[in-house]
Short mmCIF file of C-alpha atoms in Angstrom, two decimals:
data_model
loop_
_atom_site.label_atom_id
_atom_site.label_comp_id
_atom_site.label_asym_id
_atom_site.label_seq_id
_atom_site.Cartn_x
_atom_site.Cartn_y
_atom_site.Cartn_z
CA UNK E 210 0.00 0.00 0.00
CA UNK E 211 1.58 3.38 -1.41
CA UNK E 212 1.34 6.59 1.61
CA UNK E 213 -1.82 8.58 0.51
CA UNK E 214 -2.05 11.15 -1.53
CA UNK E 215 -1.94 14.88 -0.46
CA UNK E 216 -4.12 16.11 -2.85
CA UNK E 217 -5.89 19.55 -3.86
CA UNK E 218 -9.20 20.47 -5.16
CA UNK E 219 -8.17 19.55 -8.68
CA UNK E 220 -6.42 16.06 -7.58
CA UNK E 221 -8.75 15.16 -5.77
CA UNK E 222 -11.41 15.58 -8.68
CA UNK E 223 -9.32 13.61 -10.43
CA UNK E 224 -9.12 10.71 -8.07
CA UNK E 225 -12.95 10.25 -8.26
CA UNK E 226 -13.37 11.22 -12.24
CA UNK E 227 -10.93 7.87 -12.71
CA UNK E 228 -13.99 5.67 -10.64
CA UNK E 229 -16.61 4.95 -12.73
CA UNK E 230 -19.38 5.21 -10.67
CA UNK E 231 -19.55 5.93 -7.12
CA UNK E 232 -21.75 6.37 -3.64
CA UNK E 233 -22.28 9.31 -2.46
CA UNK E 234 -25.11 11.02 0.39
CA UNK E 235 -25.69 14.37 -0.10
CA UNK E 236 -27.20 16.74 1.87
CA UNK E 237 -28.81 19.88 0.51
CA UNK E 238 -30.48 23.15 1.97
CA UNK E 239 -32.54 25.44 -0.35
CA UNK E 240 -31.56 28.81 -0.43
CA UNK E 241 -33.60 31.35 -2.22
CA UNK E 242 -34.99 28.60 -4.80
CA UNK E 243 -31.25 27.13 -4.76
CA UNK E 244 -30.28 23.36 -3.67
CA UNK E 245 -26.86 24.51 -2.16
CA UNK E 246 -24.76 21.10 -1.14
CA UNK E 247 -24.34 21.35 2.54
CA UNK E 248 -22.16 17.90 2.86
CA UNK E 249 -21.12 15.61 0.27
CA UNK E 250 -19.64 11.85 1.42
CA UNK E 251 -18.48 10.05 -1.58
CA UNK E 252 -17.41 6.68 -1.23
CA UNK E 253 -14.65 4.65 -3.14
CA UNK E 254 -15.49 1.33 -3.69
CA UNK E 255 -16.33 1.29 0.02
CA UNK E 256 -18.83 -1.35 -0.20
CA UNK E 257 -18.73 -2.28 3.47
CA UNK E 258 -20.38 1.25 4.06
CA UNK E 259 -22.51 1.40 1.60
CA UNK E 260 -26.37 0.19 2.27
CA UNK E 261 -26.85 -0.17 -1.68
CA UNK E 262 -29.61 1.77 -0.82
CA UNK E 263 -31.13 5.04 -3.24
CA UNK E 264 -33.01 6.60 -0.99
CA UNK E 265 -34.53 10.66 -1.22
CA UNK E 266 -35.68 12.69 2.09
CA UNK E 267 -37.57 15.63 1.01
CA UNK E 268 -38.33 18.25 3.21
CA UNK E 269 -39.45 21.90 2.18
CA UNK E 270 -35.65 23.58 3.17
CA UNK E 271 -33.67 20.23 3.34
CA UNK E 272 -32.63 17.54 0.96
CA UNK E 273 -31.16 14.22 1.79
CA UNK E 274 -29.97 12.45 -1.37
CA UNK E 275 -28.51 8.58 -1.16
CA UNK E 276 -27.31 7.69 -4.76
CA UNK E 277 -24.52 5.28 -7.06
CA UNK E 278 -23.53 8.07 -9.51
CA UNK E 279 -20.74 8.41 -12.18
CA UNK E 280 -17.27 9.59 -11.17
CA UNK E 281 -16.90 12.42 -13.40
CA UNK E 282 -20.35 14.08 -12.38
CA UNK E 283 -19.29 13.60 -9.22
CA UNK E 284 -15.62 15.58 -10.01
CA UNK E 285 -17.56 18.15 -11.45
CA UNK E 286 -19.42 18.51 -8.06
CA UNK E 287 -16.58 18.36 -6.11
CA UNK E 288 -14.67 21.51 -8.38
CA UNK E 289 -17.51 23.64 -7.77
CA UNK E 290 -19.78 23.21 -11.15
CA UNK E 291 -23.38 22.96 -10.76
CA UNK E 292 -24.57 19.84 -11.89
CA UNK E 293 -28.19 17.97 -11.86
CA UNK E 294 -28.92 14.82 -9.52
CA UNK E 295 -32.56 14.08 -10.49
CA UNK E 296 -35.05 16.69 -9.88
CA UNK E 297 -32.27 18.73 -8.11
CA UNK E 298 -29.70 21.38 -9.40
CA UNK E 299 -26.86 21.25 -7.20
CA UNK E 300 -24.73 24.03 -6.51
CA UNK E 301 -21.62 24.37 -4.52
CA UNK E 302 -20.07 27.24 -2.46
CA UNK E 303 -16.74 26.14 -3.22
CA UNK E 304 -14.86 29.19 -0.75
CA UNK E 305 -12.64 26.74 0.98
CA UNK E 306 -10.06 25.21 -1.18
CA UNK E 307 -7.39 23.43 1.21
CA UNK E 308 -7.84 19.22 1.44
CA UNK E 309 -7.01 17.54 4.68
CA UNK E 310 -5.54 13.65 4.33
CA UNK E 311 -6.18 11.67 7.28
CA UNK E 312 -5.28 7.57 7.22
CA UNK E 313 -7.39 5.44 9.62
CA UNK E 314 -6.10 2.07 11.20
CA UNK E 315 -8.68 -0.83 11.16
CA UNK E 316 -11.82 -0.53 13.19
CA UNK E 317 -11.36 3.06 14.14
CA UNK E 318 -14.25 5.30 14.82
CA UNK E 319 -13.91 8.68 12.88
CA UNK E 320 -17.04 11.38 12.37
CA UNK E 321 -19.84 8.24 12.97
CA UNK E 322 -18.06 5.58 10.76
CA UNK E 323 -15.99 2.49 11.84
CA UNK E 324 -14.55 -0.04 8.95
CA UNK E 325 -12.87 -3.68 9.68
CA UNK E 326 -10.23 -2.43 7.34
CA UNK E 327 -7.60 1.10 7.18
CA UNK E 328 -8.91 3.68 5.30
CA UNK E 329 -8.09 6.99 3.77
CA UNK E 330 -10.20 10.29 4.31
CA UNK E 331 -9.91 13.80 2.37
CA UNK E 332 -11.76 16.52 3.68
CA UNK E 333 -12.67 20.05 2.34
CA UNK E 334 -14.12 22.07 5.08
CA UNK E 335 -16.11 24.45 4.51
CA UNK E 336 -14.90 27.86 6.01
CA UNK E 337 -17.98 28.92 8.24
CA UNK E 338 -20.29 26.78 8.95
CA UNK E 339 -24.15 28.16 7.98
CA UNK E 340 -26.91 28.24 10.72
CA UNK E 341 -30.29 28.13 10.32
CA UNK E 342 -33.14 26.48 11.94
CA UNK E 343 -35.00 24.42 9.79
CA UNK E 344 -37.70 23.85 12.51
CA UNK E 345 -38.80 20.39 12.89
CA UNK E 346 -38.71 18.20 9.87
CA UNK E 347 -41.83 16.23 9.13
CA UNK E 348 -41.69 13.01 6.48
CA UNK E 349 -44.02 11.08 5.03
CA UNK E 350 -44.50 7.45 4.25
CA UNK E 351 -41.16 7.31 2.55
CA UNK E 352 -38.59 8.79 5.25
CA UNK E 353 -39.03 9.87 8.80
CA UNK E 354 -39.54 12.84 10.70
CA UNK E 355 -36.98 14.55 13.06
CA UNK E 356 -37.09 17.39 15.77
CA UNK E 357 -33.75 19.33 13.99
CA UNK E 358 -31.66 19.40 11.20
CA UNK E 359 -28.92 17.88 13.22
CA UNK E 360 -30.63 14.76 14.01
CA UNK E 361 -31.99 14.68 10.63
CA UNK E 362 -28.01 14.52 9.48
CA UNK E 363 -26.63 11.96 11.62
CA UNK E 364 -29.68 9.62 10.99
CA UNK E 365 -28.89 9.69 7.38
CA UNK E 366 -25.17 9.35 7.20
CA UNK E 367 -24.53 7.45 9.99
CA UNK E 368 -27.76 5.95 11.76
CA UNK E 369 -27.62 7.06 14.64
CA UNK E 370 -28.51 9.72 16.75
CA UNK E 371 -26.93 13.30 17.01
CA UNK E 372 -23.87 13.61 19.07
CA UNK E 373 -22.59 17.24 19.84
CA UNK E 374 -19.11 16.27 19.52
CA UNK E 375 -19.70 14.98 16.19
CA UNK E 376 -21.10 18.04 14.14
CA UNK E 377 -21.23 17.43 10.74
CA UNK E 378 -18.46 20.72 9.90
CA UNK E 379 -16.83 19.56 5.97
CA UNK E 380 -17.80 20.30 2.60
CA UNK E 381 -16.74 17.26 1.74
CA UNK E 382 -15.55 14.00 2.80
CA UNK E 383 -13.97 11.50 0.38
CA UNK E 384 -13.32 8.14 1.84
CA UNK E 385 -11.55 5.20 0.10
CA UNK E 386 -10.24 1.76 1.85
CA UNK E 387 -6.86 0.11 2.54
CA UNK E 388 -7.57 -3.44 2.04
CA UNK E 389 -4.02 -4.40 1.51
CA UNK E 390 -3.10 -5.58 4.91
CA UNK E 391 -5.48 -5.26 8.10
CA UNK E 392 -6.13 -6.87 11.44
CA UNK E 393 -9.70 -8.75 11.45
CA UNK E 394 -9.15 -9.77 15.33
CA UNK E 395 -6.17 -9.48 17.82
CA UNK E 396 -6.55 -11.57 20.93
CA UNK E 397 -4.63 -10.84 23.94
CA UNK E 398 -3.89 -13.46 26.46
CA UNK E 399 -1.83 -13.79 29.80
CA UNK E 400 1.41 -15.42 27.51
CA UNK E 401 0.45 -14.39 23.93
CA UNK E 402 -1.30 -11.93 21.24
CA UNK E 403 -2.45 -13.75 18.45
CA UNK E 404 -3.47 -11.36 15.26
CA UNK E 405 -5.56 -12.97 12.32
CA UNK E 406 -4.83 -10.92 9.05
CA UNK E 407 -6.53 -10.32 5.63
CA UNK E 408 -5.96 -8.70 2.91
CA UNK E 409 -5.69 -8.28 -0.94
CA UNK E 410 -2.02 -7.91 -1.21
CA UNK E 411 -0.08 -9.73 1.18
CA UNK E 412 3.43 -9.51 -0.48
CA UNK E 413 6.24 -8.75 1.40
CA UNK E 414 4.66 -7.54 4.42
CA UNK E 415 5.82 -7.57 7.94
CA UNK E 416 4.15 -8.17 10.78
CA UNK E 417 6.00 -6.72 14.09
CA UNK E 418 4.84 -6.06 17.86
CA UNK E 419 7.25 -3.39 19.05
CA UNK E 420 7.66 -2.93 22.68
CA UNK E 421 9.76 -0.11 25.02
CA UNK E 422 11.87 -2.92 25.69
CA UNK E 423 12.60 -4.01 21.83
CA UNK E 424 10.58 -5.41 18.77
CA UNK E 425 10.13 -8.96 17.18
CA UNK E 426 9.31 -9.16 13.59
CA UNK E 427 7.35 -12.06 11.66
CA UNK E 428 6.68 -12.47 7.71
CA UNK E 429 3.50 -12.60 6.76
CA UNK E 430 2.87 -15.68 4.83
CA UNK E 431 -0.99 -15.19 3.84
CA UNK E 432 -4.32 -14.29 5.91
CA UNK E 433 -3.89 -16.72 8.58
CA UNK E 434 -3.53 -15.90 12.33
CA UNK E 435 -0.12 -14.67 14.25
CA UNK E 436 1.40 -15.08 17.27
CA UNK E 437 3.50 -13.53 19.86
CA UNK E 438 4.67 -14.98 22.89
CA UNK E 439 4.37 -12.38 25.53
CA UNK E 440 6.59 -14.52 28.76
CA UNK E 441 6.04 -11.56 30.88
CA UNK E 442 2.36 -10.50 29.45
CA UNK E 443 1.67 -7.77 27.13
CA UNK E 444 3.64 -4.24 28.09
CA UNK E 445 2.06 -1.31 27.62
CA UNK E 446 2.70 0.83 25.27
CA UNK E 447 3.03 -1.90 23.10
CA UNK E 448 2.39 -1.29 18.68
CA UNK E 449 0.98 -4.28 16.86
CA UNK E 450 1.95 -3.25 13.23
CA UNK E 451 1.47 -4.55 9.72
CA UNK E 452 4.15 -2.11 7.39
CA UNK E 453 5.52 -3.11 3.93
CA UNK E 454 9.09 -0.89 2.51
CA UNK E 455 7.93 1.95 4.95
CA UNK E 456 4.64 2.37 4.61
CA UNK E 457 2.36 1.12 7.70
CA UNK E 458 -0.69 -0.72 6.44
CA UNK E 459 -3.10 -1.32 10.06
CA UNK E 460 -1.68 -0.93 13.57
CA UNK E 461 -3.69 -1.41 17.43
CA UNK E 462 -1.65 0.59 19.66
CA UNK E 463 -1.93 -0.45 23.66
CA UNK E 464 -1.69 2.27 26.24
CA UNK E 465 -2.04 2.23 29.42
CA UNK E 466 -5.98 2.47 28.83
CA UNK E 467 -5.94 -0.03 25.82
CA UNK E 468 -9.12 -1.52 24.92
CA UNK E 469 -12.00 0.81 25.21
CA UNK E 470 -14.75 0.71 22.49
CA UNK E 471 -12.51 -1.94 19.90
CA UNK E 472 -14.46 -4.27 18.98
CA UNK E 473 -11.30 -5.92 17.16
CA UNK E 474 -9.37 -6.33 20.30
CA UNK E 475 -10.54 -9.35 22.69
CA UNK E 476 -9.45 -10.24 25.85
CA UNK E 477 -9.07 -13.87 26.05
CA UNK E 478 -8.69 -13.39 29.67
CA UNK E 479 -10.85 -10.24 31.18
CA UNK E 480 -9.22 -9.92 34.20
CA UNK E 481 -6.13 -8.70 32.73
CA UNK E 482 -7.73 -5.49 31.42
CA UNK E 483 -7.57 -4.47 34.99
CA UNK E 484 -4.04 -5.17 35.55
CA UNK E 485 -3.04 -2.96 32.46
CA UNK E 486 -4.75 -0.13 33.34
CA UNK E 487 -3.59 0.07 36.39
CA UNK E 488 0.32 -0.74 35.92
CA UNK E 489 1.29 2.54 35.78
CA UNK E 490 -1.27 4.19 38.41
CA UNK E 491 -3.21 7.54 37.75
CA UNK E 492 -2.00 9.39 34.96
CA UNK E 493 -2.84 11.80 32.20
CA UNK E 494 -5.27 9.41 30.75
CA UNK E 495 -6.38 7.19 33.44
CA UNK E 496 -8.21 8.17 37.20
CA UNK E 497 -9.44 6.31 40.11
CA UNK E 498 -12.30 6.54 42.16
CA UNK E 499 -13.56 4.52 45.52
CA UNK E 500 -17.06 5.28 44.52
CA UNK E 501 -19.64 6.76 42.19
CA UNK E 502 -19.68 10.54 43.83
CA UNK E 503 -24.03 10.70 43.73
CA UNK E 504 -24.22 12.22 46.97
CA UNK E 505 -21.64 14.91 47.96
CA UNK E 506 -21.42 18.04 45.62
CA UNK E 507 -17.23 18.11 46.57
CA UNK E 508 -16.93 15.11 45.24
CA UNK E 509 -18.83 15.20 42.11
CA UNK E 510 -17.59 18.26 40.65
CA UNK E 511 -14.31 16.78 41.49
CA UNK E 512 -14.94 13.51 38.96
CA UNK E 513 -16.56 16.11 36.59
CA UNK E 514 -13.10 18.31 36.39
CA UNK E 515 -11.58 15.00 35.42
CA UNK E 516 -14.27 14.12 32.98
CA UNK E 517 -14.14 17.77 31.10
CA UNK E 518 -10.21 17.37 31.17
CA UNK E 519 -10.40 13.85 28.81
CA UNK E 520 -13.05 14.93 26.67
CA UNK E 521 -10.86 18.09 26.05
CA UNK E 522 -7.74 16.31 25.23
CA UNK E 523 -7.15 14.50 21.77
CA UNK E 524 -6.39 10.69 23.20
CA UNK E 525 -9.25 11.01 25.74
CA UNK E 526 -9.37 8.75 29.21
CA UNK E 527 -10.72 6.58 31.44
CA UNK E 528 -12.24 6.77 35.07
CA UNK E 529 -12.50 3.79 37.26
CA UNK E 530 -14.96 2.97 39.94
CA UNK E 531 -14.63 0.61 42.78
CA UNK E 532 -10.35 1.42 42.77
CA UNK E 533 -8.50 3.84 45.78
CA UNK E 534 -7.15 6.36 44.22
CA UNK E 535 -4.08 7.21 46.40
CA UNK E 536 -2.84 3.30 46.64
CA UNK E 537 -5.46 1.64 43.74
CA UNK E 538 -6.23 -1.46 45.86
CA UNK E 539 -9.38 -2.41 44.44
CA UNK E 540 -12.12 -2.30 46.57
CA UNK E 541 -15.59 -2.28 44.63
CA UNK E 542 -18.42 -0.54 44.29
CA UNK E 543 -21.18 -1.11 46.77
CA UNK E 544 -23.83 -3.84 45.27
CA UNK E 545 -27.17 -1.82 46.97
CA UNK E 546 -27.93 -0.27 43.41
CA UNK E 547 -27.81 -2.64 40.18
CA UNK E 548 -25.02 -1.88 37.94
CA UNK E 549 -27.39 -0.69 35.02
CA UNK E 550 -28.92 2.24 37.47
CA UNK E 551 -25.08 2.78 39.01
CA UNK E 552 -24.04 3.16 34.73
CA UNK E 553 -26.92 5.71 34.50
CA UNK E 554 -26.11 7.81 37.32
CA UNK E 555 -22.86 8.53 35.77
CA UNK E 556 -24.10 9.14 32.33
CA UNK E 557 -26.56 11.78 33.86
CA UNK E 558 -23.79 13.46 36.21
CA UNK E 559 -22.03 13.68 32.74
CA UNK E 560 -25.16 14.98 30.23
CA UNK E 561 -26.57 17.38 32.76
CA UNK E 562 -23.01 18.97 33.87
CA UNK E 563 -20.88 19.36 30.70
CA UNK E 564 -20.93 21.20 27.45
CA UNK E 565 -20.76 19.50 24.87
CA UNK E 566 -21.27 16.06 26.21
CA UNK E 567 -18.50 13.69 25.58
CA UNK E 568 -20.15 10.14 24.06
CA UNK E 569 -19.16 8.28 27.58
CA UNK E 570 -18.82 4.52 27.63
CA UNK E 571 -19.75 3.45 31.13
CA UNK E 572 -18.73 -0.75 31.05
CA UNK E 573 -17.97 -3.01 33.94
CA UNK E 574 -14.62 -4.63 34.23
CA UNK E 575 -14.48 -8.75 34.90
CA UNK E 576 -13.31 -9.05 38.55
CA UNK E 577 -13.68 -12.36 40.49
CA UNK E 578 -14.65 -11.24 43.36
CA UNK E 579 -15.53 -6.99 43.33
CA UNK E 580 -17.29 -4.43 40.85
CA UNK E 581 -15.61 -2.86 39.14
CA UNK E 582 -17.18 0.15 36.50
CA UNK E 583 -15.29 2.28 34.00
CA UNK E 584 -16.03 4.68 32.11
CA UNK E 585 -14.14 5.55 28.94
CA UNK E 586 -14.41 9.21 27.74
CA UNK E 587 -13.48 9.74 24.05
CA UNK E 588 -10.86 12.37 23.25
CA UNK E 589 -11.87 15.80 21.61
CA UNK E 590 -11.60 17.97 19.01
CA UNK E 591 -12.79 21.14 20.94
CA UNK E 592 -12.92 21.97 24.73
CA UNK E 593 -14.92 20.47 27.01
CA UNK E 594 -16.75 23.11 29.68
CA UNK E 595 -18.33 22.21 33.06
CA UNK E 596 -21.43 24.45 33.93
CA UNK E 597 -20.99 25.98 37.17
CA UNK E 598 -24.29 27.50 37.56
CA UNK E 599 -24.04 30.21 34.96
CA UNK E 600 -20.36 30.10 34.41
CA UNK E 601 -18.63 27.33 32.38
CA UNK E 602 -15.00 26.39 33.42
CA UNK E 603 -12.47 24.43 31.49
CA UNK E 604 -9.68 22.16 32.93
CA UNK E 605 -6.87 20.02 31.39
CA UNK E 606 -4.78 17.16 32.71
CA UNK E 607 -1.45 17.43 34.29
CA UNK E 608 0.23 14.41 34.93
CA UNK E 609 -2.38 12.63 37.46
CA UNK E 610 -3.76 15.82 38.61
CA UNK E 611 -6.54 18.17 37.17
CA UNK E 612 -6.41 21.88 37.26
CA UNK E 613 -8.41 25.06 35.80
CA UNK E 614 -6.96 25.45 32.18
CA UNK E 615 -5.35 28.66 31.36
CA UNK E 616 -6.80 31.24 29.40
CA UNK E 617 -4.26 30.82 26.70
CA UNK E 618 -4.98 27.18 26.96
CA UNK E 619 -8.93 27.41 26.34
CA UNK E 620 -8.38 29.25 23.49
CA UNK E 621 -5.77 27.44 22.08
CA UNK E 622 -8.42 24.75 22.15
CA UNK E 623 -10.73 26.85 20.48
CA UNK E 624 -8.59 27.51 17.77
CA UNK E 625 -7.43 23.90 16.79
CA UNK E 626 -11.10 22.81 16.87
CA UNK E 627 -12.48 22.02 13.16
CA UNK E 628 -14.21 24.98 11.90
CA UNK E 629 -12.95 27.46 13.75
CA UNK E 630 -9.85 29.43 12.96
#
């Protein structure tokens, strides 16, 4: 697999003109009698994300178009020329002219999408993003009907409902897979990590877990599965990565918090989850606490801080519940409240206390003998406030500690948020 294009406006026309026919969802707001393209997701022989489905959600101000179409109408989109889709006439406001390249590992969650395989993104953002309030959109028999636009957006490009940290804010996003070399499963046991890989081009590609100590190297041979001793268990830290002459083709990194939401990684023995996290104690992406903090107001702004300080930094954290935080002997959380109801009262500390609200993914960890919950917050790409009555207040994460972010820090993170500049 060749390192992906940087490409401009032009290239990147020319990338999809070469396809003959692609997927794309478009969505469209009418302006003054004018179907002006609000978002554009075209998809390269992406079949694993594409529902096959041609699908039209009319609304009086809002479009939401689902169709295979021919690569070079769809180059002429992308450079800014008008171009008709059906009953529509599609214009662009092509202001913003600067492409982004961003390359995905396997089973990686990016803007609502997650793929078995790598993949590459381009996006064109646009350079403000428009507001107006389209008032509550009412379908028919044919598509449904949603409170706001927002909803309305992540229903039909993802399926599945609105998250604030996830704003739809490009022009356009062009994604096209890596299926040369990827990871379909990695298992990690107490002695070994065992990776099963696919692929379509399996030549000369090596297969290497590298570790702070060293790295061991094996040839890949086919799709088959892997495996690595690990005599002294699996370090943290630790990259599982499939390269070929320079050029990495998937990777699982494992940090000190390494699991989380992948689906590709499985634990062949639960319990160990528990020892990795806490090998290296609190730190800037992992915290401890004895209990869930539902009664004292000390307390609960105190595991807010720490919740606003992950959500606000770009490789996110975890929280755990049931573990001491000043010598993390794990004691458990009390068993008088079911775990689902313990879960919710996080989640609802979280949603009624910070802005946005980061996607939290309260999960309980396999202990013999205690309970154990933790909650993983993803990172951001924009700070994360805490309402404190009417004022919002902004931390960030400094070593194991959490303090009040400076002002050149907050906006900082204002500025390196998408769409903002």
């Amino acid at each position: 697999m060749m390192a992906s294009e940087r490409l401009d406006v032009d290239g990147l026309a020319a990338l999809v003109r070469m396809c003959e026919d692609v997927r794309v969802r478009l969505v469209l707001v009418n302006e003054e009698g004018q179907w002006q393209l609000y978002h554009g997701e075209v998809l390269l022989d992406a079949s694993d994300l594409d529902t096959g489905e041609e699908e039209t959600w009319l609304y009086p101000t809002v479009a939401f178009v689902a169709r295979r179409l021919r690569g070079g109408l769809v180059a002429d989109l992308l450079r800014g020329e008008p171009v008709d889709i059906d009953r529509f006439r599609v214009v662009v406001d092509q202001q913003s002219v600067h492409v982004a390249t961003e390359d995905l590992r396997g089973n990686q969650v990016w803007i609502g999408r997650t793929t078995p395989w790598p993949r590459t993104e381009w996006t064109i953002r646009r350079d403000s993003t428009p507001y107006r309030n389209h008032g509550v959109l009412v379908g028919d028999a044919s598509h449904p009907s949603f409170l706001t636009f927002d909803q309305a957006v992540s229903s039909f490009l993802y399926r599945r409902p609105h998250d604030s940290r996830a704003t739809v804010d490009q022009l356009w996003r062009v994604v096209r897979p890596r299926r040369g070399a990827w990871f379909r499963k990695v298992t990690v046991a107490s002695d070994r990590l065992t990776v099963d890989v696919e692929g379509d081009d399996l030549d000369d590609v090596i297969l290497e877990l590298s570790e702070p100590a060293g790295s061991r190297r094996l040839p890949v041979e086919g799709a088959d599965s892997y495996t690595f001793d690990l005599p002294e268990g699996l370090r943290v830290e630790s990259l599982l990565i499939a390269h070929r002459a320079g050029e990495w083709l998937d990777m699982r990194h494992f940090p000190a918090a390494p699991y989380g939401s992948d689906t590709s990684v499985v634990l062949e023995q639960p319990e160990l989850e528990l020892e990795l996290l806490l090998v290296d104690g609190e730190n800037p992406r992992l915290e401890c606490k004895r209990e869930i903090p539902d009664k004292d107001a000390r307390t609960r702004k105190k595991m807010l801080k720490t919740v606003a300080a992950f959500a606000s930094q770009p490789e996110g954290g975890t929280i755990l519940f049931g573990v001491e935080d000043d010598n993390l002997e794990i004691v458990g959380l009390t068993e008088e409240r079911s775990v689902d109801e313990q879960m919710r009262m996080i989640g609802d500390m979280i949603r009624n206390k910070l802005e946005p609200a980061p996607a939290c993914h309260p999960r309980v960890i396999k202990h013999p003998y205690k309970r154990i919950i933790a909650v993983d917050i993803p990172g951001g790409t924009q700070p994360c406030a805490l309402r404190d009555g009417e004022r919002l207040e902004f931390y960030v994460r400094r070593g194991s500690s959490t303090i009040l972010a400076s002002y050149r820090e907050i906006e900082e993170g204002f500025r390196q948020s998408p769409g903002t500049g």
